[in-house]
Coordinates of C-alpha atoms in Angstrom, one line a residue:
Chain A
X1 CA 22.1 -40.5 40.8
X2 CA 21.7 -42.2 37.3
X3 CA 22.8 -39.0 35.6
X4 CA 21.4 -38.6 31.9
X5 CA 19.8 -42.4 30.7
X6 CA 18.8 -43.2 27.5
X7 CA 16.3 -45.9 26.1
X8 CA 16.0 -48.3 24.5
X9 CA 19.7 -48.7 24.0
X10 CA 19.5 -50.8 20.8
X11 CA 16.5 -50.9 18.3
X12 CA 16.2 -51.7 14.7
X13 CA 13.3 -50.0 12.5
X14 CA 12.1 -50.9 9.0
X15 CA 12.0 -48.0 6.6
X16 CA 9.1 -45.7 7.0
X17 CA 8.1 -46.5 10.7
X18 CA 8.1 -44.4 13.6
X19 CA 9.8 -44.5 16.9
X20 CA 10.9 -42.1 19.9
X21 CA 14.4 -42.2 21.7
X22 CA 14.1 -41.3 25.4
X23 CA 16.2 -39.1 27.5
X24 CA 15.7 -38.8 30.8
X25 CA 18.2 -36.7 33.4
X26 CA 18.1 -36.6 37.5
X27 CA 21.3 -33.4 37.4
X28 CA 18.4 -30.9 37.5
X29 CA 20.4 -29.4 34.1
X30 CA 18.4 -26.8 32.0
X31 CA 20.3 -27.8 29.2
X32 CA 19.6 -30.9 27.3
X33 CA 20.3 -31.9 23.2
X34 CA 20.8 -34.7 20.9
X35 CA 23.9 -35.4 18.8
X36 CA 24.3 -38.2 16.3
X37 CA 27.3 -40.2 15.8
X38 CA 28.9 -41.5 12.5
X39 CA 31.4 -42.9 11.4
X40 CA 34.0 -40.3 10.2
X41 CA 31.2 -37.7 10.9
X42 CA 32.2 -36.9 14.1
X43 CA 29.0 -35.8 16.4
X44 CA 26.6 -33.6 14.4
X45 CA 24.0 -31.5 16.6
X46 CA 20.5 -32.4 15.9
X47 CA 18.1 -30.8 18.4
X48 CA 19.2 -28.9 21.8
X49 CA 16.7 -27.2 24.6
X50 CA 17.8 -24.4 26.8
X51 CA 14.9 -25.4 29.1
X52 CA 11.4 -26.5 29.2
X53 CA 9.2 -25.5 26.6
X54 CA 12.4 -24.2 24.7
X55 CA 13.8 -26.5 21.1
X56 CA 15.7 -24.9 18.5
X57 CA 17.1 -26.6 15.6
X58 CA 21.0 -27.6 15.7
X59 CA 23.5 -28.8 12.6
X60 CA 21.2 -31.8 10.9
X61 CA 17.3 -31.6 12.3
X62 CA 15.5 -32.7 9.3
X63 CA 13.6 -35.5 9.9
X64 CA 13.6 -35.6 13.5
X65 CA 11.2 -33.7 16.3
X66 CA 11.7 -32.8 19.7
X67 CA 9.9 -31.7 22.4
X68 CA 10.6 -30.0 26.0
X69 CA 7.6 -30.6 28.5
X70 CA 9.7 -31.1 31.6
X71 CA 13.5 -30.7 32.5
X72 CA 14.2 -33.4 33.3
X73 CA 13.2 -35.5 29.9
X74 CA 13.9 -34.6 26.1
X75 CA 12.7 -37.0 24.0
X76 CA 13.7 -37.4 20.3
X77 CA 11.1 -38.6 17.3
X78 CA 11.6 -39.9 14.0
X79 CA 8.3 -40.0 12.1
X80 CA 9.2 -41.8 9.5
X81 CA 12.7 -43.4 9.5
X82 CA 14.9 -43.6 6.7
X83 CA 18.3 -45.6 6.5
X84 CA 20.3 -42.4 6.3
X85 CA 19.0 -42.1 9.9
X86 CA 21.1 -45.6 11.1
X87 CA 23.6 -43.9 13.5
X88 CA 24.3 -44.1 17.0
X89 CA 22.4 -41.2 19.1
X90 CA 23.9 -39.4 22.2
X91 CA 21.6 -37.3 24.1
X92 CA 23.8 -34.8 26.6
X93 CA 22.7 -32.3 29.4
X94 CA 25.0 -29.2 30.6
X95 CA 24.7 -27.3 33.5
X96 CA 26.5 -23.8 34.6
X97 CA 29.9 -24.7 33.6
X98 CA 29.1 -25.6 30.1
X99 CA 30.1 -29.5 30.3
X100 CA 28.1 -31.5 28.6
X101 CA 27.3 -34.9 30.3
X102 CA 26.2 -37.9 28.0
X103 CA 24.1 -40.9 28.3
X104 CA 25.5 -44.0 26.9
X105 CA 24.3 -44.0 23.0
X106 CA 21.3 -45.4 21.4
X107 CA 22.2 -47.6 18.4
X108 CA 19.7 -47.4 15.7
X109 CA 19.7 -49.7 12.5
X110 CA 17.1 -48.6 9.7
X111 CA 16.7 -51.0 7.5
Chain B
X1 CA 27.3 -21.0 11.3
X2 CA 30.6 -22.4 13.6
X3 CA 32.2 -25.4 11.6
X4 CA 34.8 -27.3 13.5
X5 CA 38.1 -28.7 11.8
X6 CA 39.7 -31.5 13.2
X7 CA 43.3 -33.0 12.5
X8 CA 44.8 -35.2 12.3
X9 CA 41.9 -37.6 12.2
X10 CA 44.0 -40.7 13.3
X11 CA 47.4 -40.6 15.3
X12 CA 50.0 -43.4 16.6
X13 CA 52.2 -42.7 19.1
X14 CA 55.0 -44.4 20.8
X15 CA 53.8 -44.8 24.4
X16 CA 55.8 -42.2 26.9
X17 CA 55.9 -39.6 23.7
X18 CA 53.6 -36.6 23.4
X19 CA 50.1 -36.4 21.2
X20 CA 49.4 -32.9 19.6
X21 CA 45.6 -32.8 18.1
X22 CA 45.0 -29.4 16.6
X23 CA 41.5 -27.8 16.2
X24 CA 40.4 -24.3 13.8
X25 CA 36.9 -22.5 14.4
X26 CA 35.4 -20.6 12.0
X27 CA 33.1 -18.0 14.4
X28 CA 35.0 -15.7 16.6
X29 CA 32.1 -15.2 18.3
X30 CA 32.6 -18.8 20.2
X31 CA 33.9 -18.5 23.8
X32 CA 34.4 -21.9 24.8
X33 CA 36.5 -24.8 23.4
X34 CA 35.9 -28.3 25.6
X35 CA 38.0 -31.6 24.8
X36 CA 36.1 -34.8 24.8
X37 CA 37.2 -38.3 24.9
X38 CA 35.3 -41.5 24.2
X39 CA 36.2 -45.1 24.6
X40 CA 34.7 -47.7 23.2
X41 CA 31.1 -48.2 23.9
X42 CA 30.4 -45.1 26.0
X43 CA 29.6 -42.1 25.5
X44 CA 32.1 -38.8 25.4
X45 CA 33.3 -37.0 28.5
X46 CA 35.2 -34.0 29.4
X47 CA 38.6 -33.6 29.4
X48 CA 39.4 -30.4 29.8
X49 CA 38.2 -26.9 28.1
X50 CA 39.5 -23.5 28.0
X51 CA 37.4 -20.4 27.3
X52 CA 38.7 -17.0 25.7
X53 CA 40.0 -15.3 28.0
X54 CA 42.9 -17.9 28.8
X55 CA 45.7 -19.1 26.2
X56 CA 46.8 -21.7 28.1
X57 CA 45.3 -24.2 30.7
X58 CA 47.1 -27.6 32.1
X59 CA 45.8 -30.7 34.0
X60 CA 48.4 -32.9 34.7
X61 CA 49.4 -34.2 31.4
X62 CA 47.0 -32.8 29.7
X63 CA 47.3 -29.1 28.3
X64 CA 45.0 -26.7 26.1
X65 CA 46.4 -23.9 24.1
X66 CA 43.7 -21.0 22.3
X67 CA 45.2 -18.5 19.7
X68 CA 42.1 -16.6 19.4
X69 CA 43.5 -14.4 16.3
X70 CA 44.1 -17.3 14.5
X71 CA 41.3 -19.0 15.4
X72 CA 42.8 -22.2 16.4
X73 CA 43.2 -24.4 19.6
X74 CA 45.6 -27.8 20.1
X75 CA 45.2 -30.5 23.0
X76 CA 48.4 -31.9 24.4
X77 CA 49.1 -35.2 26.1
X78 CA 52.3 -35.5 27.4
X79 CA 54.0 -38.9 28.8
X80 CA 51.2 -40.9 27.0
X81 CA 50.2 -44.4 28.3
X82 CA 47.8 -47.1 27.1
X83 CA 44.8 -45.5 28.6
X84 CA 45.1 -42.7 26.5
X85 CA 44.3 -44.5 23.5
X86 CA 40.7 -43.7 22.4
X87 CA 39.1 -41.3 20.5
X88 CA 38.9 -37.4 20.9
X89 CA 36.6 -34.3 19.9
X90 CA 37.2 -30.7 20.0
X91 CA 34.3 -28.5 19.9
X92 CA 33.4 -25.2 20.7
X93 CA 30.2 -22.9 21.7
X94 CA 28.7 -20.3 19.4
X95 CA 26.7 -17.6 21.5
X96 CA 23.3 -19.4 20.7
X97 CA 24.3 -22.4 23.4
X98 CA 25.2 -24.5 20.4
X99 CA 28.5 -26.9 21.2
X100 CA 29.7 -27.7 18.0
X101 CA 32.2 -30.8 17.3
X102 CA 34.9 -31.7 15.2
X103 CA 34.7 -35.4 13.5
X104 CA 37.0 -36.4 16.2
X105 CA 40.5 -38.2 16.4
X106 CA 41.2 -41.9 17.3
X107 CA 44.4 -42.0 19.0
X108 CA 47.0 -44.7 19.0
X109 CA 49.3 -45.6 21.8
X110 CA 51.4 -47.9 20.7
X111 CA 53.6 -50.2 23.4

């Protein structure tokens, strides 16, 4: 089992462009959000699904969109990137016991 | 909604001494207080967690304390060694199935 795998695991954008970070999870988890990751920030909540067809909005969503068609996948849009949005992303899935389970980060650079 | 305060944000210990990290929460509604730790390059896992109705909770040299009135909760590693250096979150769950992190603590073990 690959657990929760995120792609691409490196990218950089140019202001203004658009891209999607993937998430995809094989722990059959109903569970699934995105955090980002900065530097004296901690990890701020962006977007988190309680199951498919469910987003809500977490600590910082604003210029990011979700979307929750299947369990097992969660992807995570930015429409039009801005270099406030360079960060590394984790995207994490939780079952019954409440652990969350990461992926491995996706290190974005807007330039 | 639940803000997470984390201290100390850096810590240096002698190796074989003990390493307090203490975390506050801000809604008494949250239920659930996981600790995370990340090393470099991957993404966080789960150390231990304690939920409300426990004050105390120990796995090997690890230990969690909850004072629910005063909203606060500490992670203890006693006997530290090398491998314990990295960095570590506190968080805790709001009844809305957000998890909600503290900016995290890097942790020094010095030889």
């Amino acid at each position: 089992n690959a657990g929760v795998t995120q792609t691409p695991k490196f990218q950089v954008l140019k202001t203004g462009q658009s891209m999607t970070l993937q998430c995809a999870q094989d722990m059959n988890h109903e569970y699934m959000s995105w955090y980002r990751q900065d530097p004296g920030m901690g990890l701020r909540l962006i977007h988190y699904s309680v199951g498919a067809g469910i987003t809500d909005q977490g600590e910082v969503p604003n210029g990011y969109n979700v979307s929750r068609s299947t369990t097992e996948d969660f992807p995570l849009r930015l429409l039009s990137a801005a270099p406030s949005q360079t960060s590394v992303y984790f995207c994490a899935t939780s079952g019954r016991t409440g652990e969350l389970f990461f992926g491995e980060g996706s290190r974005l650079t807007v330039l | 909604g639940e803000n997470v305060e984390q201290h100390p944000s850096t810590l240096s210990v002698q190796e074989g001494d003990s390493a307090v990290i203490k975390c506050t929460y801000s809604d008494s509604a949250s239920n659930y207080f996981p600790w995370y730790k990340q090393e470099l390059g991957k993404g966080p896992q789960l150390i231990i967690d304690i939920r409300s109705n426990v004050g105390e909770k120990k796995d090997q040299r690890i230990a969690v304390t909850l004072n629910k009135t005063a909203k606060h909760f500490s992670l203890h590693i006693t006997e530290t060694q090398p491998e314990d250096s990295a960095v570590y979150f506190c968080a805790a769950s709001t009844g809305d199935d957000k998890i909600i992190f503290g900016k995290g603590t890097r942790l020094h073990i010095l030889p």
